[in-house]
């Protein structure tokens, strides 16, 4: 299954929940890239300036990461892709990879959310650098301002979550990523999900259009 949507549409939140419920790996290129950057690997060094400025990492770099990830045995029973493919060449490369692995795509969930809401969600987003729990300064406040409920670690904001960079990311989404929707529409795979509401409502809307676990 593939989850597509603009930055802030809630791909990660939904994909994590579906993955947990279905026992499938959640494969998020954004998470893989941020981890590579944090560890200073060769891919991380290559990707850093693109990720931190709000641009897109070159196709060959992310396609390489995905090929490597799909060589791990936990992907044979299925997977949930989040943040990939983000361009038509990435979608084409994924098609070739999946043909080679003999794995079909069952569904492409398209999370739809108005743009004003996206900006508010992302610029208010914070997370715990230790355990990954997401927060929002208005919609999902921690009990004590600025620190994680679970482990008391000070919360952080992603480098690319500032307003100017979010505007650039939304622009990239419209100009490059939106084209993967007709690509999968032609294959009859797209399932539209209203993603404007709270995480639970989005989850229920997604569950309603998916095959049962
Ligand atoms: P969001 O969906 O909120 O923008 P992600 O965590 O999915 O956040 O991605 C963060 C950044 O990582 C992107 O802005 C981009 O720089 C990079 N990135 C992630 N996935 C891809 C991809 N498939 N192709 C190119 N760049 C990517």
Short mmCIF file of N, CA and C and ligand atoms in Angstrom, two decimals, residues 6-8 11 29-31 33-34 50-51 54-57 62 82-86 90 122 125 158 160 169, ligand 1:
data_model
loop_
_atom_site.label_atom_id
_atom_site.label_comp_id
_atom_site.label_asym_id
_atom_site.label_seq_id
_atom_site.Cartn_x
_atom_site.Cartn_y
_atom_site.Cartn_z
N UNK A 6 -0.04 15.75 0.51
CA UNK A 6 0.84 16.90 0.69
C UNK A 6 1.55 16.81 2.04
N UNK A 7 2.65 17.56 2.20
CA UNK A 7 3.28 17.63 3.51
C UNK A 7 2.24 18.08 4.54
N UNK A 8 2.18 17.41 5.67
CA UNK A 8 1.23 17.80 6.72
C UNK A 8 -0.13 17.14 6.59
N UNK A 11 0.32 11.67 6.54
CA UNK A 11 0.74 10.37 6.00
C UNK A 11 1.39 9.50 7.06
N UNK A 29 10.46 7.37 3.46
CA UNK A 29 11.75 7.87 2.97
C UNK A 29 12.23 9.08 3.77
N UNK A 30 11.27 9.93 4.23
CA UNK A 30 11.68 11.09 5.03
C UNK A 30 12.40 10.64 6.30
N UNK A 31 11.84 9.62 6.98
CA UNK A 31 12.46 9.11 8.22
C UNK A 31 13.83 8.50 7.91
N UNK A 33 15.82 9.19 5.45
CA UNK A 33 16.78 10.25 5.11
C UNK A 33 17.23 11.01 6.35
N UNK A 34 16.27 11.34 7.24
CA UNK A 34 16.66 12.09 8.45
C UNK A 34 17.61 11.27 9.31
N UNK A 50 19.26 19.09 0.52
CA UNK A 50 17.93 19.05 -0.09
C UNK A 50 16.86 18.98 0.99
N UNK A 51 17.04 18.07 1.94
CA UNK A 51 16.03 17.88 2.99
C UNK A 51 15.89 19.15 3.82
N UNK A 54 14.03 22.05 2.22
CA UNK A 54 12.64 21.82 1.80
C UNK A 54 12.54 21.39 0.35
N UNK A 55 13.67 21.09 -0.28
CA UNK A 55 13.65 20.61 -1.67
C UNK A 55 13.47 19.10 -1.72
N UNK A 56 13.55 18.52 -2.91
CA UNK A 56 13.46 17.07 -3.05
C UNK A 56 14.86 16.50 -3.27
N UNK A 57 15.11 15.37 -2.64
CA UNK A 57 16.37 14.66 -2.83
C UNK A 57 16.35 14.04 -4.23
N UNK A 62 16.99 8.43 -3.64
CA UNK A 62 15.88 7.79 -2.90
C UNK A 62 15.51 6.44 -3.51
N UNK A 82 5.40 5.47 2.63
CA UNK A 82 4.99 6.81 3.04
C UNK A 82 6.05 7.80 2.56
N UNK A 83 5.67 8.68 1.64
CA UNK A 83 6.64 9.66 1.13
C UNK A 83 7.41 9.19 -0.08
N UNK A 84 7.05 8.06 -0.60
CA UNK A 84 7.64 7.52 -1.83
C UNK A 84 6.57 6.73 -2.56
N UNK A 85 6.37 6.87 -3.85
CA UNK A 85 7.09 7.76 -4.76
C UNK A 85 6.58 9.21 -4.67
N UNK A 86 7.50 10.14 -4.93
CA UNK A 86 7.19 11.57 -4.87
C UNK A 86 7.34 12.25 -6.22
N UNK A 90 10.17 8.27 -9.92
CA UNK A 90 10.20 7.36 -8.75
C UNK A 90 9.10 6.31 -8.87
N UNK A 122 1.82 21.93 10.09
CA UNK A 122 3.27 21.69 10.04
C UNK A 122 4.05 22.69 10.85
N UNK A 125 4.01 21.78 14.40
CA UNK A 125 4.42 20.41 14.72
C UNK A 125 5.72 20.39 15.52
N UNK A 158 11.28 20.19 13.36
CA UNK A 158 12.10 19.78 12.20
C UNK A 158 12.65 21.01 11.50
N UNK A 160 12.97 21.64 8.50
CA UNK A 160 12.23 22.06 7.31
C UNK A 160 10.77 22.38 7.62
N UNK A 169 7.94 23.34 0.13
CA UNK A 169 7.58 21.92 0.04
C UNK A 169 6.19 21.74 -0.59
P1 LIG B 1 6.62 15.65 4.50
O1 LIG B 1 5.76 14.65 3.78
O2 LIG B 1 5.95 16.25 5.68
O3 LIG B 1 7.22 16.67 3.58
P2 LIG B 1 8.77 13.67 4.85
O4 LIG B 1 9.31 13.28 6.17
O5 LIG B 1 8.04 12.64 4.05
O6 LIG B 1 7.85 14.92 5.15
O7 LIG B 1 9.95 14.23 3.93
C1 LIG B 1 10.84 15.21 4.37
C2 LIG B 1 11.85 15.59 3.26
O8 LIG B 1 12.63 14.43 2.89
C3 LIG B 1 11.24 16.07 1.95
O9 LIG B 1 10.91 17.43 1.97
C4 LIG B 1 12.39 15.76 0.97
O10 LIG B 1 13.44 16.70 1.08
C5 LIG B 1 12.93 14.45 1.49
N1 LIG B 1 12.26 13.29 0.84
C6 LIG B 1 11.50 12.35 1.45
N2 LIG B 1 11.04 11.44 0.57
C7 LIG B 1 11.53 11.82 -0.64
C8 LIG B 1 11.40 11.30 -1.97
N3 LIG B 1 10.67 10.19 -2.22
N4 LIG B 1 12.03 11.95 -2.98
C9 LIG B 1 12.75 13.05 -2.76
N5 LIG B 1 12.91 13.60 -1.53
C10 LIG B 1 12.31 13.00 -0.49
#
